[in-house]
Amino acid sequence: MNIKLDTVGHLCPFPLLEGKKAMTKLNKGDSLTIDFDCAQATENLPNWAQEEGYEVTNFEQLGDAAWTITIRK
């Protein structure tokens, strides 16, 4: 299962906080895709995923200030 979380327009640390909350509802092997436009989250989200032992399966810049990241639990 893949859950999509759109946090575009929300200031940091909202993308990270919402990502953490959403990840608790997923089973091992499920993925969470977060769309965001907070530059701080470009470091916070991958760092959090690594600390938790999650796999980042996709991380790309969509525009001048827009990114998407997919994290597998």
Backbone atoms as SQL, in Angstrom:
CREATE TABLE atoms (id INTEGER PRIMARY KEY, chain TEXT, resi INTEGER, resn TEXT, atom TEXT, x REAL, y REAL, z REAL);
INSERT INTO atoms VALUES
  (1, 'A', 1, 'MET', 'N', 0.842, -1.173, 0.000),
  (2, 'A', 1, 'MET', 'CA', 0.000, 0.000, 0.000),
  (3, 'A', 1, 'MET', 'C', 0.889, 1.238, 0.000),
  (4, 'A', 2, 'ASN', 'N', 0.439, 2.271, -0.707),
  (5, 'A', 2, 'ASN', 'CA', 1.156, 3.547, -0.728),
  (6, 'A', 2, 'ASN', 'C', 0.189, 4.653, -0.322),
  (7, 'A', 3, 'ILE', 'N', 0.558, 5.395, 0.697),
  (8, 'A', 3, 'ILE', 'CA', -0.234, 6.535, 1.162),
  (9, 'A', 3, 'ILE', 'C', 0.424, 7.799, 0.628),
  (10, 'A', 4, 'LYS', 'N', -0.387, 8.745, 0.173),
  (11, 'A', 4, 'LYS', 'CA', 0.133, 10.015, -0.338),
  (12, 'A', 4, 'LYS', 'C', -0.245, 11.121, 0.649),
  (13, 'A', 5, 'LEU', 'N', 0.730, 11.946, 0.985),
  (14, 'A', 5, 'LEU', 'CA', 0.547, 13.039, 1.923),
  (15, 'A', 5, 'LEU', 'C', 0.973, 14.331, 1.239),
  (16, 'A', 6, 'ASP', 'N', 0.038, 15.248, 1.077),
  (17, 'A', 6, 'ASP', 'CA', 0.341, 16.531, 0.430),
  (18, 'A', 6, 'ASP', 'C', 0.486, 17.600, 1.502),
  (19, 'A', 7, 'THR', 'N', 1.728, 18.062, 1.707),
  (20, 'A', 7, 'THR', 'CA', 1.972, 19.101, 2.711),
  (21, 'A', 7, 'THR', 'C', 2.436, 20.402, 2.059),
  (22, 'A', 8, 'VAL', 'N', 2.206, 20.533, 0.765),
  (23, 'A', 8, 'VAL', 'CA', 2.593, 21.754, 0.052),
  (24, 'A', 8, 'VAL', 'C', 1.843, 22.936, 0.670),
  (25, 'A', 9, 'GLY', 'N', 2.597, 23.994, 0.950),
  (26, 'A', 9, 'GLY', 'CA', 2.006, 25.191, 1.552),
  (27, 'A', 9, 'GLY', 'C', 2.087, 25.211, 3.063),
  (28, 'A', 10, 'HIS', 'N', 2.573, 24.116, 3.654),
  (29, 'A', 10, 'HIS', 'CA', 2.712, 24.045, 5.113),
  (30, 'A', 10, 'HIS', 'C', 4.170, 24.259, 5.495),
  (31, 'A', 11, 'LEU', 'N', 4.379, 25.050, 6.518),
  (32, 'A', 11, 'LEU', 'CA', 5.730, 25.354, 6.980),
  (33, 'A', 11, 'LEU', 'C', 6.333, 24.186, 7.749),
  (34, 'A', 12, 'CYS', 'N', 7.652, 24.120, 7.757),
  (35, 'A', 12, 'CYS', 'CA', 8.348, 23.132, 8.574),
  (36, 'A', 12, 'CYS', 'C', 8.088, 23.454, 10.043),
  (37, 'A', 13, 'PRO', 'N', 7.977, 22.470, 10.887),
  (38, 'A', 13, 'PRO', 'CA', 8.266, 21.054, 10.649),
  (39, 'A', 13, 'PRO', 'C', 7.027, 20.230, 10.283),
  (40, 'A', 14, 'PHE', 'N', 5.970, 20.860, 9.773),
  (41, 'A', 14, 'PHE', 'CA', 4.727, 20.163, 9.466),
  (42, 'A', 14, 'PHE', 'C', 4.922, 18.915, 8.597),
  (43, 'A', 15, 'PRO', 'N', 5.692, 18.970, 7.483),
  (44, 'A', 15, 'PRO', 'CA', 5.857, 17.760, 6.668),
  (45, 'A', 15, 'PRO', 'C', 6.445, 16.585, 7.467),
  (46, 'A', 16, 'LEU', 'N', 7.412, 16.870, 8.316),
  (47, 'A', 16, 'LEU', 'CA', 8.035, 15.820, 9.122),
  (48, 'A', 16, 'LEU', 'C', 7.057, 15.289, 10.162),
  (49, 'A', 17, 'LEU', 'N', 6.365, 16.177, 10.862),
  (50, 'A', 17, 'LEU', 'CA', 5.426, 15.748, 11.897),
  (51, 'A', 17, 'LEU', 'C', 4.292, 14.923, 11.310),
  (52, 'A', 18, 'GLU', 'N', 3.745, 15.372, 10.198),
  (53, 'A', 18, 'GLU', 'CA', 2.654, 14.631, 9.551),
  (54, 'A', 18, 'GLU', 'C', 3.156, 13.305, 8.977),
  (55, 'A', 19, 'GLY', 'N', 4.381, 13.308, 8.473),
  (56, 'A', 19, 'GLY', 'CA', 4.975, 12.079, 7.964),
  (57, 'A', 19, 'GLY', 'C', 5.148, 11.037, 9.056),
  (58, 'A', 20, 'LYS', 'N', 5.631, 11.477, 10.206),
  (59, 'A', 20, 'LYS', 'CA', 5.802, 10.563, 11.340),
  (60, 'A', 20, 'LYS', 'C', 4.463, 9.970, 11.753),
  (61, 'A', 21, 'LYS', 'N', 3.438, 10.823, 11.818),
  (62, 'A', 21, 'LYS', 'CA', 2.112, 10.369, 12.228),
  (63, 'A', 21, 'LYS', 'C', 1.541, 9.368, 11.217),
  (64, 'A', 22, 'ALA', 'N', 1.683, 9.665, 9.931),
  (65, 'A', 22, 'ALA', 'CA', 1.155, 8.783, 8.891),
  (66, 'A', 22, 'ALA', 'C', 1.894, 7.443, 8.880),
  (67, 'A', 23, 'MET', 'N', 3.199, 7.469, 9.121),
  (68, 'A', 23, 'MET', 'CA', 3.999, 6.250, 9.068),
  (69, 'A', 23, 'MET', 'C', 3.581, 5.258, 10.150),
  (70, 'A', 24, 'THR', 'N', 3.090, 5.744, 11.288),
  (71, 'A', 24, 'THR', 'CA', 2.676, 4.835, 12.365),
  (72, 'A', 24, 'THR', 'C', 1.492, 3.974, 11.944),
  (73, 'A', 25, 'LYS', 'N', 0.725, 4.406, 10.954),
  (74, 'A', 25, 'LYS', 'CA', -0.454, 3.674, 10.503),
  (75, 'A', 25, 'LYS', 'C', -0.139, 2.641, 9.422),
  (76, 'A', 26, 'LEU', 'N', 1.111, 2.650, 8.930),
  (77, 'A', 26, 'LEU', 'CA', 1.485, 1.753, 7.844),
  (78, 'A', 26, 'LEU', 'C', 2.106, 0.464, 8.363),
  (79, 'A', 27, 'ASN', 'N', 1.960, -0.587, 7.574),
  (80, 'A', 27, 'ASN', 'CA', 2.596, -1.868, 7.877),
  (81, 'A', 27, 'ASN', 'C', 3.977, -1.914, 7.234),
  (82, 'A', 28, 'LYS', 'N', 4.809, -2.808, 7.718),
  (83, 'A', 28, 'LYS', 'CA', 6.139, -2.982, 7.133),
  (84, 'A', 28, 'LYS', 'C', 5.984, -3.318, 5.650),
  (85, 'A', 29, 'GLY', 'N', 6.742, -2.635, 4.808),
  (86, 'A', 29, 'GLY', 'CA', 6.670, -2.837, 3.361),
  (87, 'A', 29, 'GLY', 'C', 5.794, -1.813, 2.654),
  (88, 'A', 30, 'ASP', 'N', 4.919, -1.126, 3.423),
  (89, 'A', 30, 'ASP', 'CA', 4.089, -0.069, 2.845),
  (90, 'A', 30, 'ASP', 'C', 4.938, 1.178, 2.622),
  (91, 'A', 31, 'SER', 'N', 4.456, 2.076, 1.752),
  (92, 'A', 31, 'SER', 'CA', 5.197, 3.303, 1.435),
  (93, 'A', 31, 'SER', 'C', 4.366, 4.534, 1.731),
  (94, 'A', 32, 'LEU', 'N', 5.083, 5.609, 2.001),
  (95, 'A', 32, 'LEU', 'CA', 4.477, 6.921, 2.228),
  (96, 'A', 32, 'LEU', 'C', 5.145, 7.899, 1.269),
  (97, 'A', 33, 'THR', 'N', 4.339, 8.572, 0.455),
  (98, 'A', 33, 'THR', 'CA', 4.847, 9.598, -0.443),
  (99, 'A', 33, 'THR', 'C', 4.424, 10.953, 0.105),
  (100, 'A', 34, 'ILE', 'N', 5.401, 11.829, 0.308),
  (101, 'A', 34, 'ILE', 'CA', 5.142, 13.162, 0.851),
  (102, 'A', 34, 'ILE', 'C', 5.540, 14.200, -0.190),
  (103, 'A', 35, 'ASP', 'N', 4.589, 15.041, -0.584),
  (104, 'A', 35, 'ASP', 'CA', 4.877, 16.195, -1.441),
  (105, 'A', 35, 'ASP', 'C', 5.016, 17.398, -0.517),
  (106, 'A', 36, 'PHE', 'N', 6.075, 18.183, -0.707),
  (107, 'A', 36, 'PHE', 'CA', 6.325, 19.311, 0.201),
  (108, 'A', 36, 'PHE', 'C', 7.063, 20.427, -0.512),
  (109, 'A', 37, 'ASP', 'N', 7.017, 21.612, 0.090),
  (110, 'A', 37, 'ASP', 'CA', 7.714, 22.766, -0.479),
  (111, 'A', 37, 'ASP', 'C', 8.534, 23.508, 0.573),
  (112, 'A', 38, 'CYS', 'N', 8.838, 22.834, 1.651),
  (113, 'A', 38, 'CYS', 'CA', 9.647, 23.399, 2.732),
  (114, 'A', 38, 'CYS', 'C', 11.087, 22.917, 2.553),
  (115, 'A', 39, 'ALA', 'N', 12.001, 23.825, 2.267),
  (116, 'A', 39, 'ALA', 'CA', 13.390, 23.454, 1.982),
  (117, 'A', 39, 'ALA', 'C', 14.044, 22.695, 3.134),
  (118, 'A', 40, 'GLN', 'N', 13.680, 23.015, 4.356),
  (119, 'A', 40, 'GLN', 'CA', 14.242, 22.344, 5.529),
  (120, 'A', 40, 'GLN', 'C', 13.948, 20.845, 5.507),
  (121, 'A', 41, 'ALA', 'N', 12.793, 20.476, 4.969),
  (122, 'A', 41, 'ALA', 'CA', 12.391, 19.065, 4.939),
  (123, 'A', 41, 'ALA', 'C', 13.234, 18.249, 3.963),
  (124, 'A', 42, 'THR', 'N', 13.953, 18.909, 3.058),
  (125, 'A', 42, 'THR', 'CA', 14.824, 18.158, 2.138),
  (126, 'A', 42, 'THR', 'C', 15.938, 17.454, 2.907),
  (127, 'A', 43, 'GLU', 'N', 16.248, 17.951, 4.096),
  (128, 'A', 43, 'GLU', 'CA', 17.223, 17.287, 4.971),
  (129, 'A', 43, 'GLU', 'C', 16.523, 16.501, 6.074),
  (130, 'A', 44, 'ASN', 'N', 15.480, 17.096, 6.668),
  (131, 'A', 44, 'ASN', 'CA', 14.802, 16.471, 7.803),
  (132, 'A', 44, 'ASN', 'C', 14.157, 15.133, 7.456),
  (133, 'A', 45, 'LEU', 'N', 13.469, 15.062, 6.319),
  (134, 'A', 45, 'LEU', 'CA', 12.766, 13.829, 5.969),
  (135, 'A', 45, 'LEU', 'C', 13.714, 12.660, 5.684),
  (136, 'A', 46, 'PRO', 'N', 14.741, 12.837, 4.820),
  (137, 'A', 46, 'PRO', 'CA', 15.659, 11.706, 4.607),
  (138, 'A', 46, 'PRO', 'C', 16.435, 11.312, 5.873),
  (139, 'A', 47, 'ASN', 'N', 16.805, 12.300, 6.688),
  (140, 'A', 47, 'ASN', 'CA', 17.522, 12.001, 7.934),
  (141, 'A', 47, 'ASN', 'C', 16.650, 11.184, 8.880),
  (142, 'A', 48, 'TRP', 'N', 15.382, 11.583, 9.003),
  (143, 'A', 48, 'TRP', 'CA', 14.446, 10.852, 9.854),
  (144, 'A', 48, 'TRP', 'C', 14.270, 9.423, 9.345),
  (145, 'A', 49, 'ALA', 'N', 14.103, 9.267, 8.028),
  (146, 'A', 49, 'ALA', 'CA', 13.924, 7.939, 7.447),
  (147, 'A', 49, 'ALA', 'C', 15.127, 7.052, 7.772),
  (148, 'A', 50, 'GLN', 'N', 16.319, 7.592, 7.621),
  (149, 'A', 50, 'GLN', 'CA', 17.531, 6.824, 7.902),
  (150, 'A', 50, 'GLN', 'C', 17.601, 6.438, 9.381),
  (151, 'A', 51, 'GLU', 'N', 17.287, 7.388, 10.258),
  (152, 'A', 51, 'GLU', 'CA', 17.333, 7.118, 11.698),
  (153, 'A', 51, 'GLU', 'C', 16.359, 6.007, 12.084),
  (154, 'A', 52, 'GLU', 'N', 15.221, 5.954, 11.405),
  (155, 'A', 52, 'GLU', 'CA', 14.192, 4.951, 11.718),
  (156, 'A', 52, 'GLU', 'C', 14.423, 3.624, 10.994),
  (157, 'A', 53, 'GLY', 'N', 15.396, 3.595, 10.086),
  (158, 'A', 53, 'GLY', 'CA', 15.662, 2.377, 9.341),
  (159, 'A', 53, 'GLY', 'C', 14.732, 2.182, 8.152),
  (160, 'A', 54, 'TYR', 'N', 14.074, 3.261, 7.711),
  (161, 'A', 54, 'TYR', 'CA', 13.187, 3.208, 6.550),
  (162, 'A', 54, 'TYR', 'C', 14.007, 3.434, 5.280),
  (163, 'A', 55, 'GLU', 'N', 13.494, 2.936, 4.169),
  (164, 'A', 55, 'GLU', 'CA', 14.178, 3.074, 2.887),
  (165, 'A', 55, 'GLU', 'C', 13.561, 4.209, 2.066),
  (166, 'A', 56, 'VAL', 'N', 14.392, 5.126, 1.601),
  (167, 'A', 56, 'VAL', 'CA', 13.931, 6.176, 0.685),
  (168, 'A', 56, 'VAL', 'C', 13.998, 5.590, -0.719),
  (169, 'A', 57, 'THR', 'N', 12.829, 5.405, -1.340),
  (170, 'A', 57, 'THR', 'CA', 12.784, 4.780, -2.663),
  (171, 'A', 57, 'THR', 'C', 12.697, 5.803, -3.784),
  (172, 'A', 58, 'ASN', 'N', 12.338, 7.037, -3.444),
  (173, 'A', 58, 'ASN', 'CA', 12.282, 8.105, -4.447),
  (174, 'A', 58, 'ASN', 'C', 12.430, 9.441, -3.733),
  (175, 'A', 59, 'PHE', 'N', 13.230, 10.328, -4.324),
  (176, 'A', 59, 'PHE', 'CA', 13.392, 11.675, -3.767),
  (177, 'A', 59, 'PHE', 'C', 13.762, 12.576, -4.929),
  (178, 'A', 60, 'GLU', 'N', 12.864, 13.460, -5.304),
  (179, 'A', 60, 'GLU', 'CA', 13.156, 14.318, -6.449),
  (180, 'A', 60, 'GLU', 'C', 12.570, 15.709, -6.275),
  (181, 'A', 61, 'GLN', 'N', 13.211, 16.642, -6.951),
  (182, 'A', 61, 'GLN', 'CA', 12.750, 18.022, -6.963),
  (183, 'A', 61, 'GLN', 'C', 11.789, 18.175, -8.132),
  (184, 'A', 62, 'LEU', 'N', 10.599, 18.718, -7.839),
  (185, 'A', 62, 'LEU', 'CA', 9.566, 18.862, -8.855),
  (186, 'A', 62, 'LEU', 'C', 9.534, 20.248, -9.476),
  (187, 'A', 63, 'GLY', 'N', 10.113, 21.220, -8.772),
  (188, 'A', 63, 'GLY', 'CA', 10.105, 22.589, -9.266),
  (189, 'A', 63, 'GLY', 'C', 11.088, 23.414, -8.473),
  (190, 'A', 64, 'ASP', 'N', 10.999, 24.737, -8.591),
  (191, 'A', 64, 'ASP', 'CA', 11.925, 25.619, -7.885),
  (192, 'A', 64, 'ASP', 'C', 11.921, 25.370, -6.379),
  (193, 'A', 65, 'ALA', 'N', 10.748, 25.165, -5.826),
  (194, 'A', 65, 'ALA', 'CA', 10.636, 24.940, -4.379),
  (195, 'A', 65, 'ALA', 'C', 9.584, 23.875, -4.103),
  (196, 'A', 66, 'ALA', 'N', 9.689, 22.753, -4.781),
  (197, 'A', 66, 'ALA', 'CA', 8.751, 21.660, -4.579),
  (198, 'A', 66, 'ALA', 'C', 9.480, 20.335, -4.734),
  (199, 'A', 67, 'TRP', 'N', 9.213, 19.422, -3.797),
  (200, 'A', 67, 'TRP', 'CA', 9.871, 18.130, -3.790),
  (201, 'A', 67, 'TRP', 'C', 8.863, 17.021, -3.490),
  (202, 'A', 68, 'THR', 'N', 9.258, 15.804, -3.793),
  (203, 'A', 68, 'THR', 'CA', 8.498, 14.631, -3.400),
  (204, 'A', 68, 'THR', 'C', 9.481, 13.593, -2.894),
  (205, 'A', 69, 'ILE', 'N', 9.061, 12.870, -1.865),
  (206, 'A', 69, 'ILE', 'CA', 9.890, 11.802, -1.315),
  (207, 'A', 69, 'ILE', 'C', 8.968, 10.615, -1.027),
  (208, 'A', 70, 'THR', 'N', 9.465, 9.427, -1.330),
  (209, 'A', 70, 'THR', 'CA', 8.735, 8.204, -0.991),
  (210, 'A', 70, 'THR', 'C', 9.600, 7.391, -0.060),
  (211, 'A', 71, 'ILE', 'N', 9.003, 7.008, 1.066),
  (212, 'A', 71, 'ILE', 'CA', 9.715, 6.289, 2.118),
  (213, 'A', 71, 'ILE', 'C', 8.989, 4.973, 2.371),
  (214, 'A', 72, 'ARG', 'N', 9.732, 3.865, 2.323),
  (215, 'A', 72, 'ARG', 'CA', 9.152, 2.540, 2.595),
  (216, 'A', 72, 'ARG', 'C', 9.442, 2.148, 4.036),
  (217, 'A', 73, 'LYS', 'N', 8.402, 1.727, 4.715),
  (218, 'A', 73, 'LYS', 'CA', 8.540, 1.305, 6.116),
  (219, 'A', 73, 'LYS', 'C', 9.177, -0.064, 6.200);
